[in-house]
PDB file of C-alpha atoms and ligand atoms in Angstrom:
ATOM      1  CA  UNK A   1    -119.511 -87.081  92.078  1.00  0.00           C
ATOM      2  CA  UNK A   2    -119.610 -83.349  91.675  1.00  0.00           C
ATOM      3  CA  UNK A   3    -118.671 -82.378  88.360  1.00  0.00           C
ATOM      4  CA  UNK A   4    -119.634 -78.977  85.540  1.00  0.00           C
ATOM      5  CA  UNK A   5    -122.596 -80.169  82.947  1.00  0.00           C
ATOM      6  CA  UNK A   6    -121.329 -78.172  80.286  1.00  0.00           C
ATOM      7  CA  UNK A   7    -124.850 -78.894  78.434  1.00  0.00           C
ATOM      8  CA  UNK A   8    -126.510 -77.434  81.292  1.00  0.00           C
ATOM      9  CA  UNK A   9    -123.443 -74.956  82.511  1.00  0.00           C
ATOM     10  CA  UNK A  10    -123.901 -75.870  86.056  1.00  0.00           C
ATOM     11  CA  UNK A  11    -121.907 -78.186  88.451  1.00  0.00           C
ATOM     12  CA  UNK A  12    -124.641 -81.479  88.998  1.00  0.00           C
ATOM     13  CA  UNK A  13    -123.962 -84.684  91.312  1.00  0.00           C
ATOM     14  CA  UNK A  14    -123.358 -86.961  88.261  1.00  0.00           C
ATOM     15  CA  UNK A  15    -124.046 -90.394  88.735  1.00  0.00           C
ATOM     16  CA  UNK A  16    -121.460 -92.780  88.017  1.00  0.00           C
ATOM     17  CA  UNK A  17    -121.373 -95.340  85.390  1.00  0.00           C
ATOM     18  CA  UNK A  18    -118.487 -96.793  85.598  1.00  0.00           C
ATOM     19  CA  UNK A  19    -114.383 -96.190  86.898  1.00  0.00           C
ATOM     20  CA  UNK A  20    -111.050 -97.555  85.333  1.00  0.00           C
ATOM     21  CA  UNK A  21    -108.298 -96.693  87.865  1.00  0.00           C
ATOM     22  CA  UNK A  22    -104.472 -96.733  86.064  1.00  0.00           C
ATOM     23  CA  UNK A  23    -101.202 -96.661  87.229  1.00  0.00           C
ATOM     24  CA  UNK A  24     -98.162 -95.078  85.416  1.00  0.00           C
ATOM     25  CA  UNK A  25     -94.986 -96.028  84.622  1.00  0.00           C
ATOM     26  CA  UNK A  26     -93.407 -92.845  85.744  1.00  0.00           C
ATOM     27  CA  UNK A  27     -96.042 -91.831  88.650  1.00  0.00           C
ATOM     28  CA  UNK A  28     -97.053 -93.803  91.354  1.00  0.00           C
ATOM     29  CA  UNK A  29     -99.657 -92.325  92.212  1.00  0.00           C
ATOM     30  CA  UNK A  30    -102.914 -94.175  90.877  1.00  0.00           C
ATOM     31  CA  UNK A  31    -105.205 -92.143  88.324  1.00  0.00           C
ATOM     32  CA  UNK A  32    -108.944 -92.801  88.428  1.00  0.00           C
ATOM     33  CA  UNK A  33    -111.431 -91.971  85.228  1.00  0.00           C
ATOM     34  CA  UNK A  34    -114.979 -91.614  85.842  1.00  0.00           C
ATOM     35  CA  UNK A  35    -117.655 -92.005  83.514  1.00  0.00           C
ATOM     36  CA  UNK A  36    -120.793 -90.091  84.577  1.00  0.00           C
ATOM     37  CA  UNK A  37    -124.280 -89.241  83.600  1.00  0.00           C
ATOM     38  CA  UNK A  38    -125.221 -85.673  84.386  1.00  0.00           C
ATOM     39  CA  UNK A  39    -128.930 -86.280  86.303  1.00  0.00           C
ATOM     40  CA  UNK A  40    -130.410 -83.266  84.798  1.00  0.00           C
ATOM     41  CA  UNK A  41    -129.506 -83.378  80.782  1.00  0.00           C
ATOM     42  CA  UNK A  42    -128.821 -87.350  80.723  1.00  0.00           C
ATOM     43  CA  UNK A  43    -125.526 -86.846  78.933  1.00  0.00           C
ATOM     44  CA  UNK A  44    -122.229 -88.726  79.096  1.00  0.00           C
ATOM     45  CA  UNK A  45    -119.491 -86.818  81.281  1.00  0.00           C
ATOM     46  CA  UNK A  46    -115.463 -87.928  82.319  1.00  0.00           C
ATOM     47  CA  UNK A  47    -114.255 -86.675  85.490  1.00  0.00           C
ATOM     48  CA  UNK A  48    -111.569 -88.362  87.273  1.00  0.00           C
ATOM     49  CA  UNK A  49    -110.282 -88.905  90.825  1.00  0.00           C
ATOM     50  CA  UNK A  50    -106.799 -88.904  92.213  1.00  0.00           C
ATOM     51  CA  UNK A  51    -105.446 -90.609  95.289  1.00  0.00           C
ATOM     52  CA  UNK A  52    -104.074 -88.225  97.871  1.00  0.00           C
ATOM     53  CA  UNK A  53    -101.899 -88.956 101.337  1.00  0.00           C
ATOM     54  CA  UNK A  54    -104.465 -87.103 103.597  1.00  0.00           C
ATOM     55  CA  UNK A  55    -103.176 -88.682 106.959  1.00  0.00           C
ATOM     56  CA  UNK A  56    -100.653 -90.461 108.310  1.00  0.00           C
ATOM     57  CA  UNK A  57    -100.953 -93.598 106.685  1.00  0.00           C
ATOM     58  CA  UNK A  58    -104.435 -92.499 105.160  1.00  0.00           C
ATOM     59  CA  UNK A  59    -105.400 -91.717 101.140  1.00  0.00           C
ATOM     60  CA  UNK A  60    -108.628 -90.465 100.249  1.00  0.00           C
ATOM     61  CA  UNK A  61    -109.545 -90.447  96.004  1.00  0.00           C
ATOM     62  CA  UNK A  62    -110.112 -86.763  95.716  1.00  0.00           C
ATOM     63  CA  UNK A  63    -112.058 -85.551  92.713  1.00  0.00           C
ATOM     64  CA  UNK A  64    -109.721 -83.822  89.602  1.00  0.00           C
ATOM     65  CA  UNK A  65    -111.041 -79.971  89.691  1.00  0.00           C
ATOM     66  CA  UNK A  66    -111.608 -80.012  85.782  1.00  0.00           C
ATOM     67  CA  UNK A  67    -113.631 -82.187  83.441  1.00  0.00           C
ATOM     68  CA  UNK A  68    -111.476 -84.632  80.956  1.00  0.00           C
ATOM     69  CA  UNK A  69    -114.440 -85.135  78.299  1.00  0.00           C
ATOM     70  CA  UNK A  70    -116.555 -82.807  76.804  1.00  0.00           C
ATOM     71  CA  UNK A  71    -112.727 -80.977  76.749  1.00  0.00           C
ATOM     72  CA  UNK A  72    -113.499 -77.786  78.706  1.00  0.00           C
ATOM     73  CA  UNK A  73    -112.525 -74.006  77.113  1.00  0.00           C
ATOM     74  CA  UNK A  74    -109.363 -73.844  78.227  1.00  0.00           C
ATOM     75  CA  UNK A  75    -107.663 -77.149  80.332  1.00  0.00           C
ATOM     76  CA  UNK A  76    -105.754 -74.993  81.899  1.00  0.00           C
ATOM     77  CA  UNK A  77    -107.718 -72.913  83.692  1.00  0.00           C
ATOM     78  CA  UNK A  78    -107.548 -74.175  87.452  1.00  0.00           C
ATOM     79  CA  UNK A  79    -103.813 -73.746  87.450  1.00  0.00           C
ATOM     80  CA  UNK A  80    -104.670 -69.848  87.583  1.00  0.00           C
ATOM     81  CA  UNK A  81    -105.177 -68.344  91.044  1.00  0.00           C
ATOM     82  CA  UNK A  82    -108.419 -67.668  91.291  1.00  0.00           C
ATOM     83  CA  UNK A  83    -108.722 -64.134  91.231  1.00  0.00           C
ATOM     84  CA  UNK A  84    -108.079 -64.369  87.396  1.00  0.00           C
ATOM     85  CA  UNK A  85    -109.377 -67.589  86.873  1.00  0.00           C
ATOM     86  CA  UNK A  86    -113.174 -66.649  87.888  1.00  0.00           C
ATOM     87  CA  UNK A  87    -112.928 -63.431  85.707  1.00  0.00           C
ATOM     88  CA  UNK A  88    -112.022 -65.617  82.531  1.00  0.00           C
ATOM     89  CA  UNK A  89    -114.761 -67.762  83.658  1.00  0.00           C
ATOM     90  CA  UNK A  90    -117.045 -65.160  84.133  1.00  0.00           C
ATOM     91  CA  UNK A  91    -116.339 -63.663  80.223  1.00  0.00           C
ATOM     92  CA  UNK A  92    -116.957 -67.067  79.019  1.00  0.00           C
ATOM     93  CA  UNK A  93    -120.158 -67.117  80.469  1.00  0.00           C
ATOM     94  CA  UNK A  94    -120.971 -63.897  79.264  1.00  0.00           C
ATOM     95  CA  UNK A  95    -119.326 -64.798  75.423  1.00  0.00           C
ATOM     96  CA  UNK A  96    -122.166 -67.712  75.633  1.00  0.00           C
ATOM     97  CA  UNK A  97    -124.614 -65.551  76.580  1.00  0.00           C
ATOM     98  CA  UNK A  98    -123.580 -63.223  73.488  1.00  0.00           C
ATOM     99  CA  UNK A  99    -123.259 -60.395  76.186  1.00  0.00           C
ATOM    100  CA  UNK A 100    -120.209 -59.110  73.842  1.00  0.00           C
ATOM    101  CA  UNK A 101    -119.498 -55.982  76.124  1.00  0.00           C
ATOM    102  CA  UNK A 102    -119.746 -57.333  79.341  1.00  0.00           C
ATOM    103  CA  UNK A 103    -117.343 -60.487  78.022  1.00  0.00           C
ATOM    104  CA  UNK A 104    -114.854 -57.644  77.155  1.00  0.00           C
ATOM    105  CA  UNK A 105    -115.332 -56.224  80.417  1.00  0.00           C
ATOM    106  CA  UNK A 106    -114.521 -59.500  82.262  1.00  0.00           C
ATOM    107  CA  UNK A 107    -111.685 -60.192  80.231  1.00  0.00           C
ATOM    108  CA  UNK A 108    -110.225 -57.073  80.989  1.00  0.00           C
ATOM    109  CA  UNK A 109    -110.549 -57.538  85.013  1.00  0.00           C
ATOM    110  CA  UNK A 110    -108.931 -61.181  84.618  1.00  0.00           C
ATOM    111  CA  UNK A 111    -105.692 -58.958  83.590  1.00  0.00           C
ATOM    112  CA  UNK A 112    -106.564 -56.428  87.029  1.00  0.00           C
ATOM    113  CA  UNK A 113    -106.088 -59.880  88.541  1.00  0.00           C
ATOM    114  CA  UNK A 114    -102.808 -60.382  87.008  1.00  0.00           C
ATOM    115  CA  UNK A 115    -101.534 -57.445  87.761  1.00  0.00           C
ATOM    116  CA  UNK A 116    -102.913 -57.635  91.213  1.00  0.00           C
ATOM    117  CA  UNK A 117    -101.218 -60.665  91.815  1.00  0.00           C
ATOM    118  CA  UNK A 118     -97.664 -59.194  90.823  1.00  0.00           C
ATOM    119  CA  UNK A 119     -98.663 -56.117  92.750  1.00  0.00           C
ATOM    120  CA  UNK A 120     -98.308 -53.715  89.965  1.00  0.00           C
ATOM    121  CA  UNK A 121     -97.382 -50.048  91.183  1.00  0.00           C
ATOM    122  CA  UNK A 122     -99.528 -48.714  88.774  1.00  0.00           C
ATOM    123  CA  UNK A 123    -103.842 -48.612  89.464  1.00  0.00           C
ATOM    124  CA  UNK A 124    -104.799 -48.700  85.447  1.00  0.00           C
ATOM    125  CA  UNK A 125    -104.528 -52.082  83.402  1.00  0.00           C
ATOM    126  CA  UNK A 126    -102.481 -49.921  80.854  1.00  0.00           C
ATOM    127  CA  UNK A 127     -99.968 -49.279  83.424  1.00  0.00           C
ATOM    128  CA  UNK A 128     -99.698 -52.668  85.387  1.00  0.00           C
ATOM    129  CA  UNK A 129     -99.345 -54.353  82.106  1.00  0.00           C
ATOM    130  CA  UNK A 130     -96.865 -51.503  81.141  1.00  0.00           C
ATOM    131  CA  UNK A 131     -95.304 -52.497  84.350  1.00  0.00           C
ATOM    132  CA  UNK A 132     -95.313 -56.238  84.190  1.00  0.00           C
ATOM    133  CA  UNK A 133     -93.272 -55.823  80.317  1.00  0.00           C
ATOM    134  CA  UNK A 134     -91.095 -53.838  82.363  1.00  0.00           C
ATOM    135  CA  UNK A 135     -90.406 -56.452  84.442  1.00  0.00           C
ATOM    136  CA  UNK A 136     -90.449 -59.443  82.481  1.00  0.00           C
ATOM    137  CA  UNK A 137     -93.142 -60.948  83.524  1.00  0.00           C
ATOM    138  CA  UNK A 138     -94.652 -60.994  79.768  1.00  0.00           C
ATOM    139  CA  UNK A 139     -92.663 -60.253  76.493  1.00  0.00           C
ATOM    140  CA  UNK A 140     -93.508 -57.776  73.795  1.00  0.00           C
ATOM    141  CA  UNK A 141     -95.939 -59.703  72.221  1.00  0.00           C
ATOM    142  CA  UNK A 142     -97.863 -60.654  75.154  1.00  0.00           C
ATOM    143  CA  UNK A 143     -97.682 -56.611  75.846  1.00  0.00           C
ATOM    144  CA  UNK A 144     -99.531 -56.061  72.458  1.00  0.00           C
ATOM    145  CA  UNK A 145    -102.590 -58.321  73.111  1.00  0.00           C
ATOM    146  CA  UNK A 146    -103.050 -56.942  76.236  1.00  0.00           C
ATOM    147  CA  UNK A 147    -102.987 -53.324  74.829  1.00  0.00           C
ATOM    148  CA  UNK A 148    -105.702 -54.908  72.029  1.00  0.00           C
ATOM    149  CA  UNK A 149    -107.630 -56.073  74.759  1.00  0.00           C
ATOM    150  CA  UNK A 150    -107.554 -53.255  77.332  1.00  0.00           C
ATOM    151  CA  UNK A 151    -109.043 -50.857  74.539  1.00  0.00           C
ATOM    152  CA  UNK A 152    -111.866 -53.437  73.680  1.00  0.00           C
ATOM    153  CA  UNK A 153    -112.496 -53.327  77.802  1.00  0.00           C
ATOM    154  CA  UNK A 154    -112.648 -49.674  77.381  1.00  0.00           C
ATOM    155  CA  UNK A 155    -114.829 -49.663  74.608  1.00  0.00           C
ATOM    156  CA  UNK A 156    -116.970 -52.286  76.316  1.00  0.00           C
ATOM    157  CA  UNK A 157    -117.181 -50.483  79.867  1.00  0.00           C
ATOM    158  CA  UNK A 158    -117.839 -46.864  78.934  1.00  0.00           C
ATOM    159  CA  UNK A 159    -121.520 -46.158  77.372  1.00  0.00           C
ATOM    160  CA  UNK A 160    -120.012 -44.776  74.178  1.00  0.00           C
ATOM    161  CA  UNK A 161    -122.452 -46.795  71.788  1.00  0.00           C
ATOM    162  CA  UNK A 162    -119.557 -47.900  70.155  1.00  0.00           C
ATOM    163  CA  UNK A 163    -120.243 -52.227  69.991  1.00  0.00           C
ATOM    164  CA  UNK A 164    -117.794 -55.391  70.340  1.00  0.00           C
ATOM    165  CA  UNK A 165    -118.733 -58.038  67.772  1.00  0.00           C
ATOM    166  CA  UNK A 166    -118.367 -61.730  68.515  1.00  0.00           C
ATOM    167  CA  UNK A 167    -115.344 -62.247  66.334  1.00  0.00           C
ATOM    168  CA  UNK A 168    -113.811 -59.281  68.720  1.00  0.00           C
ATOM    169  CA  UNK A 169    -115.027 -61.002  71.747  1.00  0.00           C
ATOM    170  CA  UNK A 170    -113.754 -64.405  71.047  1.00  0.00           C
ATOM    171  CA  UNK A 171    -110.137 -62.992  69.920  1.00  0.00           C
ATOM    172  CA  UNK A 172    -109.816 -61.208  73.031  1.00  0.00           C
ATOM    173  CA  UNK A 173    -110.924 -63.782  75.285  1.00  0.00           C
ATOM    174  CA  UNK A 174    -108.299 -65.612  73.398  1.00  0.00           C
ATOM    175  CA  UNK A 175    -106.065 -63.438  74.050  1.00  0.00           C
ATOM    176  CA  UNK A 176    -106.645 -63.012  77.751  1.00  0.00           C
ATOM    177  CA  UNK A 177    -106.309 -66.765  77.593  1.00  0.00           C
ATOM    178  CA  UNK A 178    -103.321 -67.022  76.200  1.00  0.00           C
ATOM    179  CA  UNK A 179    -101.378 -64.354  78.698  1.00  0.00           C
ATOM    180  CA  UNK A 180    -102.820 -65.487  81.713  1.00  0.00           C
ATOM    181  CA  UNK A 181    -101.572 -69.292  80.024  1.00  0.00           C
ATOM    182  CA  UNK A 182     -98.525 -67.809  79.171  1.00  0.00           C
ATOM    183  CA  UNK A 183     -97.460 -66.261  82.761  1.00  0.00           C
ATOM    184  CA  UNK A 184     -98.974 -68.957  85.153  1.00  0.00           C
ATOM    185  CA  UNK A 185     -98.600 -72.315  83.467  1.00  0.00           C
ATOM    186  CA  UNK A 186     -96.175 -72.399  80.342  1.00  0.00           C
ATOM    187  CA  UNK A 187     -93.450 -70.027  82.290  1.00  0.00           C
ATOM    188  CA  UNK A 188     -94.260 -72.559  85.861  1.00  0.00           C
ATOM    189  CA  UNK A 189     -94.106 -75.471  83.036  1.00  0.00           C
ATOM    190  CA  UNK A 190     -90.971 -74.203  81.394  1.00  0.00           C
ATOM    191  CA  UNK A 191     -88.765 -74.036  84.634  1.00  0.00           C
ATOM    192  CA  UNK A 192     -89.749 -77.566  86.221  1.00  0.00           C
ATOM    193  CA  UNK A 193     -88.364 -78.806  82.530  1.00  0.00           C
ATOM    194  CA  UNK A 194     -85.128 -76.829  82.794  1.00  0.00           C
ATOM    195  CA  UNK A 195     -84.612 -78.000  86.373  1.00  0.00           C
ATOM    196  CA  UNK A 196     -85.329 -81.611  85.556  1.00  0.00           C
ATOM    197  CA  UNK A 197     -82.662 -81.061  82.762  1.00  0.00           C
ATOM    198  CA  UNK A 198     -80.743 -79.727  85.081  1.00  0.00           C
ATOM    199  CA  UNK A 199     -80.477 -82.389  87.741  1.00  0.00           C
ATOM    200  CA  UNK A 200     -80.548 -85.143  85.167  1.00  0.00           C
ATOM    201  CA  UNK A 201     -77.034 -83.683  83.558  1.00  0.00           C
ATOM    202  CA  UNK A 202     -76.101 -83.530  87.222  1.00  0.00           C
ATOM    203  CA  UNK A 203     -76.925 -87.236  87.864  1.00  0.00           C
ATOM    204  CA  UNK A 204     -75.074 -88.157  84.831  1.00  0.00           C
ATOM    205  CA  UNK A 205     -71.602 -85.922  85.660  1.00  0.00           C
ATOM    206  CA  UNK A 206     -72.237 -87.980  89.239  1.00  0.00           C
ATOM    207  CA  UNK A 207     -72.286 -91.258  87.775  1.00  0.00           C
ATOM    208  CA  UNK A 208     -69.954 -91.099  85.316  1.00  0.00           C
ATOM    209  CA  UNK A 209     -67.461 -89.425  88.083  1.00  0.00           C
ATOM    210  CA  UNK A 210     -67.928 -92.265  90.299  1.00  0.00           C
ATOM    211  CA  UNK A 211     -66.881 -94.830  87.397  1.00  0.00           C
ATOM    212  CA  UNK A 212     -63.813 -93.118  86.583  1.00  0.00           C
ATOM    213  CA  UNK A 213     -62.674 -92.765  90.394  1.00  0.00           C
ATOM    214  CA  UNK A 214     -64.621 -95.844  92.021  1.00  0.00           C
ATOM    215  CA  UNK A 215     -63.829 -95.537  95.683  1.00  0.00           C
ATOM    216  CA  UNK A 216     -60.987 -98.089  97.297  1.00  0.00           C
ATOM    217  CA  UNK A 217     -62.073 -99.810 100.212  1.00  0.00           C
TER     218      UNK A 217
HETATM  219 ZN1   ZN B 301    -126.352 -81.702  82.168  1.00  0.00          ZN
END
């Protein structure tokens, strides 16, 4: 099963040790965890594997795009479209690689992608992000660690001599982490809860309605 060696930071055809497949009480649909030896490093790796309708009548276990154990970075990750996803990727690698600069760099095109994706007016990360506060897409806060982190990108893109530590590195990966989390996944997250609430309360005004007037036959 194809899974990322984070030991060898490469995807490898890990060879599987064993499966448990649950079911849960809510969803239906069975879960599958994989334990897995990477062939190259030897260590112990969890994927898992979910079953999908492919066909009429047909499921196929389809293998989970992200790693359960070692935890990756950020779980969150493949819910990002994947123009920003493989820049955050890509300054991870480079924050591993202690390439400080070029992480800053990369963090600062993974917001190019998210202003790409809301097709922001304005060509400069300063003004897309400028922009996307303007139209609620991210709050105030949000605003201010993109600001932080599109001067470190500056900094790190323009031959000034001028360095980005680690600690700077890390916080504004963080940071580009936490917006991109923040617009595509909490936000996403936030509305399927207030629907669910939603039709629950509507369920409830249903049922109880039907008990106070129960239809005469
Ligand atoms: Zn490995």
């Amino acid at each position: 099963m194809i899974i990322e060696c984070p030991y060898c930071e490469s995807k490898v055809d890990g060879k599987i040790i064993g499966e448990h497949v649950s079911y849960g009480d809510e969803d239906p649909h069975p879960f599958k965890a994989v334990l897995l030896e990477c062939p190259a490093c030897k260590e112990s790796l969890l994927g898992y594997q979910e079953l999908i309708q492919v066909g009429f009548e047909q499921d196929e276990w389809i293998t989970g795009s992200n790693r359960l154990w070692p935890k990756p970075t950020n779980n969150n990750r493949w819910l990002l479209p994947s123009i920003v996803s493989d820049s955050l990727q890509e300054a991870e690698k480079c924050y591993n690689a202690r390439a400080y600069s070029a992480c800053a760099v990369m963090c600062g095109r993974s917001l190019e992608g998210l202003c790409n994706h809301y097709q922001t007016k304005s060509k400069t990360i300063g003004g897309g992000i400028k922009e996307l506060l303007e139209r609620k897409i991210i709050d105030e806060r949000l605003f201010q660690w993109g600001e932080a982190l599109r001067k470190q990108r500056n900094l790190g893109a323009h031959a000034t001599g001028e360095k980005i530590t680690k600690e700077d590195a890390r916080d504004i990966l963080d940071f580009a982490d936490a917006i991109c989390e923040y617009v595509f996944v909490l936000s996403n997250k936030f509305d399927s809860f207030i629907k669910r609430q939603e039709e629950k309360a509507k369920k409830e005004a249903k049922e109880r309605n039907a008990e106070e007037y129960p239809e005469v036959f």
